[in-house]
Amino acid sequence: MTRRETPPDIGAAIAALEARYPASVTTGKSARRLHASDESHHEGHEPDIVVHPRTTEEVADIVRIAARNRVPITPFGAGSGLEGGAIPQFGGISLDTSELSEIFEVRADDMIARVGAGVRRLDLNRALRDTGLFFPVDPGANATIGGMASTGASGTNALRYGVMRENVLGLTVVTADGNIVKTGSLARKSSSGYDLTRLFVGSEGTLGIITDVTLRLHPIPDAVSAHAGFETLAGAVNAVTDIKRAGLAIGRVELLDASLVEVINRRGAMRLAPLPTLFFEFHASPSEIASVSGTVSEIITENGGGGLQWPRPGEQTTALWETRRDCLSWAKAERPGSQSWPSDVCVPISRLAEVILATREDVARSQIPAHIVGHVDDGNFHCVFIHLPEEEHAVAELADRIVTRALEAGGTASGEHGVGLGKRKFQLAEHGAAAVALMRSLKQTLDPLGILNPGKVLPDLSHT
Ligand SMILES: Cc1cc2nc3c(=O)[nH]c(=O)nc-3n(C[C@H](O)[C@H](O)[C@H](O)COP(=O)(O)OP(=O)(O)OC[C@H]3O[C@@H](n4cnc5c(N)ncnc54)[C@H](O)[C@@H]3O)c2cc1C
């Protein structure tokens, strides 16, 4: 029986959920409003009911209630997503994972942790501190581990530690029929069977609901940060690609354009030359850092950079990364009434400088304030527009052109934020008709009633 033959019965679903979980569900306006949107520019849409399950079994039961009544169910982590993934586009149930917040197991000897999907990444790292281990994937926001797995998140540490796909060893997933599936194992690698873990990682709640995640941990490194300014944006980008090609072991490297450095100088505690700038973090012993940073300095100079600036005595090495974390919100604060729209593309590193410069020129013509930042070591950059509501249409056109440029360069519409609502229209151009048809058949097999986060990831049928 298809969804079309049996219309959704939201009333019956609400009655069943309220009877079964009186203390964990709400249809109150404020909770529905809170779960209507994420951090993206996409227009919100309220769910009919919000549920807060505490266990995998409760999630399975709730999914069965949704399936029985043909009601959409959209997982909600921290709501920090930037592509509208957690917006319940067709109403129904918003499944908030915040009560799935247990850290079940830390196996320090194996460098593995198994945690509930609702655990926030900063809470996990606080809990791990005494073990000498940490979980390195660091999207700027304090996202949930389940949300990060579902969007295939990454961050400034990806150069050294990889993205979510490399750091998730296994999952517990509730499928659309209410079954509980375990994927992966405690082994750090496997070539056994189809890779279901990586099918669900990045699937944005459209194929299953993740309830717990087994993660790869890493030793907390000795870290020292430094920064370097460059005469040109191209020089800064090319320095990163040269460092990458030289195979130098660096913890993280982040690009900030000159306009963002000027914001930092106006609003933050750091004082930097008002130039395109790279923030570095070196992870190694002092002697190894001395050796690697010597070669990095040469590469910087060859690309028109002014040499590495190290923290002054007494200055915290973390200050630089706190500045990176906060600088975009400072930029927004400088334009009252503005909103931010971060584009997120990734291109082959050989095309990175050219794509960034073309973007910079296109954006400059619009005169809408925008800053280019990025974990550019893997070809990923963000052009973050700080725009007024009346500029939204122009920003949408600029953002579309950024994606088109990235696809023409052999890149992807999303380096790390996911598809959600915003990148659906590019799926066909990026993946081709045969791949999109295969994705549709996977969705049909795993979610035949179309109840799991409908309206996300896959393009409208009219686009294929
Ligand atoms: C200031 C700021 C900076 C950011 N920087 C980065 C960055 O550097 N890198 C990066 O990758 N992202 C970044 N993001 C985006 C965001 O933090 C990530 O996309 C994050 O992974 C979302 O996690 P969340 O818990 O907030 O998920 P949500 O936004 O709640 O949900 C995201 C998607 O995952 C689904 N989902 C959530 N939980 C589950 C679950 N348990 N099972 C199945 N599906 C689920 C939702 O339905 C939705 O489709 C940033 C966001 C902000 C606000």
mmCIF file of C-alpha atoms and ligand atoms in Angstrom, residues 39 74-82 85-86 97 117 139-141 143-144 146-148 150-151 153-155 204-205 208-210 375 416-417 453, ligand 1:
data_model
loop_
_atom_site.group_PDB
_atom_site.id
_atom_site.type_symbol
_atom_site.label_atom_id
_atom_site.label_comp_id
_atom_site.label_asym_id
_atom_site.label_seq_id
_atom_site.Cartn_x
_atom_site.Cartn_y
_atom_site.Cartn_z
ATOM 1 C CA GLU A 39 20.417 27.700 11.621
ATOM 2 C CA THR A 74 12.046 14.205 11.024
ATOM 3 C CA PRO A 75 15.011 13.758 13.390
ATOM 4 C CA PHE A 76 16.184 16.913 15.185
ATOM 5 C CA GLY A 77 19.653 17.020 16.793
ATOM 6 C CA ALA A 78 20.944 20.425 17.912
ATOM 7 C CA GLY A 79 19.262 22.209 14.980
ATOM 8 C CA SER A 80 22.621 23.725 13.987
ATOM 9 C CA GLY A 81 22.328 22.488 10.397
ATOM 10 C CA LEU A 82 22.874 25.016 7.601
ATOM 11 C CA GLY A 85 17.748 19.269 7.011
ATOM 12 C CA ALA A 86 15.915 19.234 10.360
ATOM 13 C CA THR A 97 17.345 13.289 20.124
ATOM 14 C CA ALA A 117 22.994 10.157 19.107
ATOM 15 C CA PRO A 139 31.904 21.687 13.132
ATOM 16 C CA GLY A 140 31.878 25.193 14.611
ATOM 17 C CA ALA A 141 28.585 24.578 16.428
ATOM 18 C CA ALA A 143 26.237 19.805 17.350
ATOM 19 C CA THR A 144 25.020 16.344 18.348
ATOM 20 C CA GLY A 146 23.943 11.881 15.599
ATOM 21 C CA GLY A 147 23.424 15.098 13.635
ATOM 22 C CA MET A 148 27.115 15.200 12.699
ATOM 23 C CA SER A 150 23.790 12.335 9.559
ATOM 24 C CA THR A 151 25.242 15.329 7.709
ATOM 25 C CA ALA A 153 30.143 16.795 9.097
ATOM 26 C CA SER A 154 33.738 17.917 9.192
ATOM 27 C CA GLY A 155 35.695 20.912 10.421
ATOM 28 C CA GLU A 204 20.335 13.234 6.790
ATOM 29 C CA GLY A 205 17.619 11.186 8.486
ATOM 30 C CA GLY A 208 16.963 5.708 9.159
ATOM 31 C CA ILE A 209 17.199 7.298 12.592
ATOM 32 C CA ILE A 210 20.565 6.921 14.278
ATOM 33 C CA HIS A 375 39.182 24.354 5.695
ATOM 34 C CA GLU A 416 30.168 19.276 4.679
ATOM 35 C CA HIS A 417 26.780 20.915 5.358
ATOM 36 C CA ASN A 453 12.388 13.236 6.593
HETATM 37 C C1 LIG B 1 28.245 28.586 13.515
HETATM 38 C C2 LIG B 1 28.154 27.288 12.770
HETATM 39 C C3 LIG B 1 29.305 26.745 12.211
HETATM 40 C C4 LIG B 1 29.241 25.533 11.533
HETATM 41 N N1 LIG B 1 30.395 25.006 11.022
HETATM 42 C C5 LIG B 1 30.354 23.787 10.442
HETATM 43 C C6 LIG B 1 31.555 23.169 9.977
HETATM 44 O O1 LIG B 1 32.651 23.724 10.077
HETATM 45 N N2 LIG B 1 31.470 21.941 9.434
HETATM 46 C C7 LIG B 1 30.273 21.284 9.311
HETATM 47 O O2 LIG B 1 30.270 20.137 8.842
HETATM 48 N N3 LIG B 1 29.128 21.856 9.720
HETATM 49 C C8 LIG B 1 29.132 23.068 10.278
HETATM 50 N N4 LIG B 1 27.974 23.632 10.727
HETATM 51 C C9 LIG B 1 26.691 22.958 10.471
HETATM 52 C C10 LIG B 1 26.189 22.002 11.575
HETATM 53 O O3 LIG B 1 26.776 22.265 12.824
HETATM 54 C C11 LIG B 1 26.417 20.547 11.146
HETATM 55 O O4 LIG B 1 25.682 20.287 9.962
HETATM 56 C C12 LIG B 1 26.033 19.518 12.217
HETATM 57 O O5 LIG B 1 26.496 18.264 11.790
HETATM 58 C C13 LIG B 1 24.529 19.442 12.478
HETATM 59 O O6 LIG B 1 24.311 18.711 13.674
HETATM 60 P P1 LIG B 1 22.986 18.943 14.543
HETATM 61 O O7 LIG B 1 23.054 18.048 15.710
HETATM 62 O O8 LIG B 1 22.766 20.367 14.800
HETATM 63 O O9 LIG B 1 21.902 18.375 13.508
HETATM 64 P P2 LIG B 1 20.529 19.044 13.019
HETATM 65 O O10 LIG B 1 20.760 20.373 12.406
HETATM 66 O O11 LIG B 1 19.534 18.960 14.100
HETATM 67 O O12 LIG B 1 20.126 17.990 11.862
HETATM 68 C C14 LIG B 1 20.921 17.896 10.703
HETATM 69 C C15 LIG B 1 20.367 16.761 9.818
HETATM 70 O O13 LIG B 1 20.610 15.504 10.430
HETATM 71 C C16 LIG B 1 19.383 14.824 10.697
HETATM 72 N N5 LIG B 1 19.568 14.187 11.999
HETATM 73 C C17 LIG B 1 19.877 14.759 13.193
HETATM 74 N N6 LIG B 1 20.028 13.807 14.129
HETATM 75 C C18 LIG B 1 19.792 12.615 13.520
HETATM 76 C C19 LIG B 1 19.783 11.252 13.952
HETATM 77 N N7 LIG B 1 20.056 10.927 15.219
HETATM 78 N N8 LIG B 1 19.503 10.285 13.050
HETATM 79 C C20 LIG B 1 19.229 10.585 11.750
HETATM 80 N N9 LIG B 1 19.216 11.848 11.290
HETATM 81 C C21 LIG B 1 19.509 12.846 12.160
HETATM 82 C C22 LIG B 1 18.308 15.908 10.675
HETATM 83 O O14 LIG B 1 17.042 15.380 10.320
HETATM 84 C C23 LIG B 1 18.852 16.828 9.609
HETATM 85 O O15 LIG B 1 18.567 16.306 8.325
HETATM 86 C C24 LIG B 1 28.003 24.854 11.408
HETATM 87 C C25 LIG B 1 26.847 25.412 11.963
HETATM 88 C C26 LIG B 1 26.917 26.620 12.636
HETATM 89 C C27 LIG B 1 25.652 27.174 13.232
#
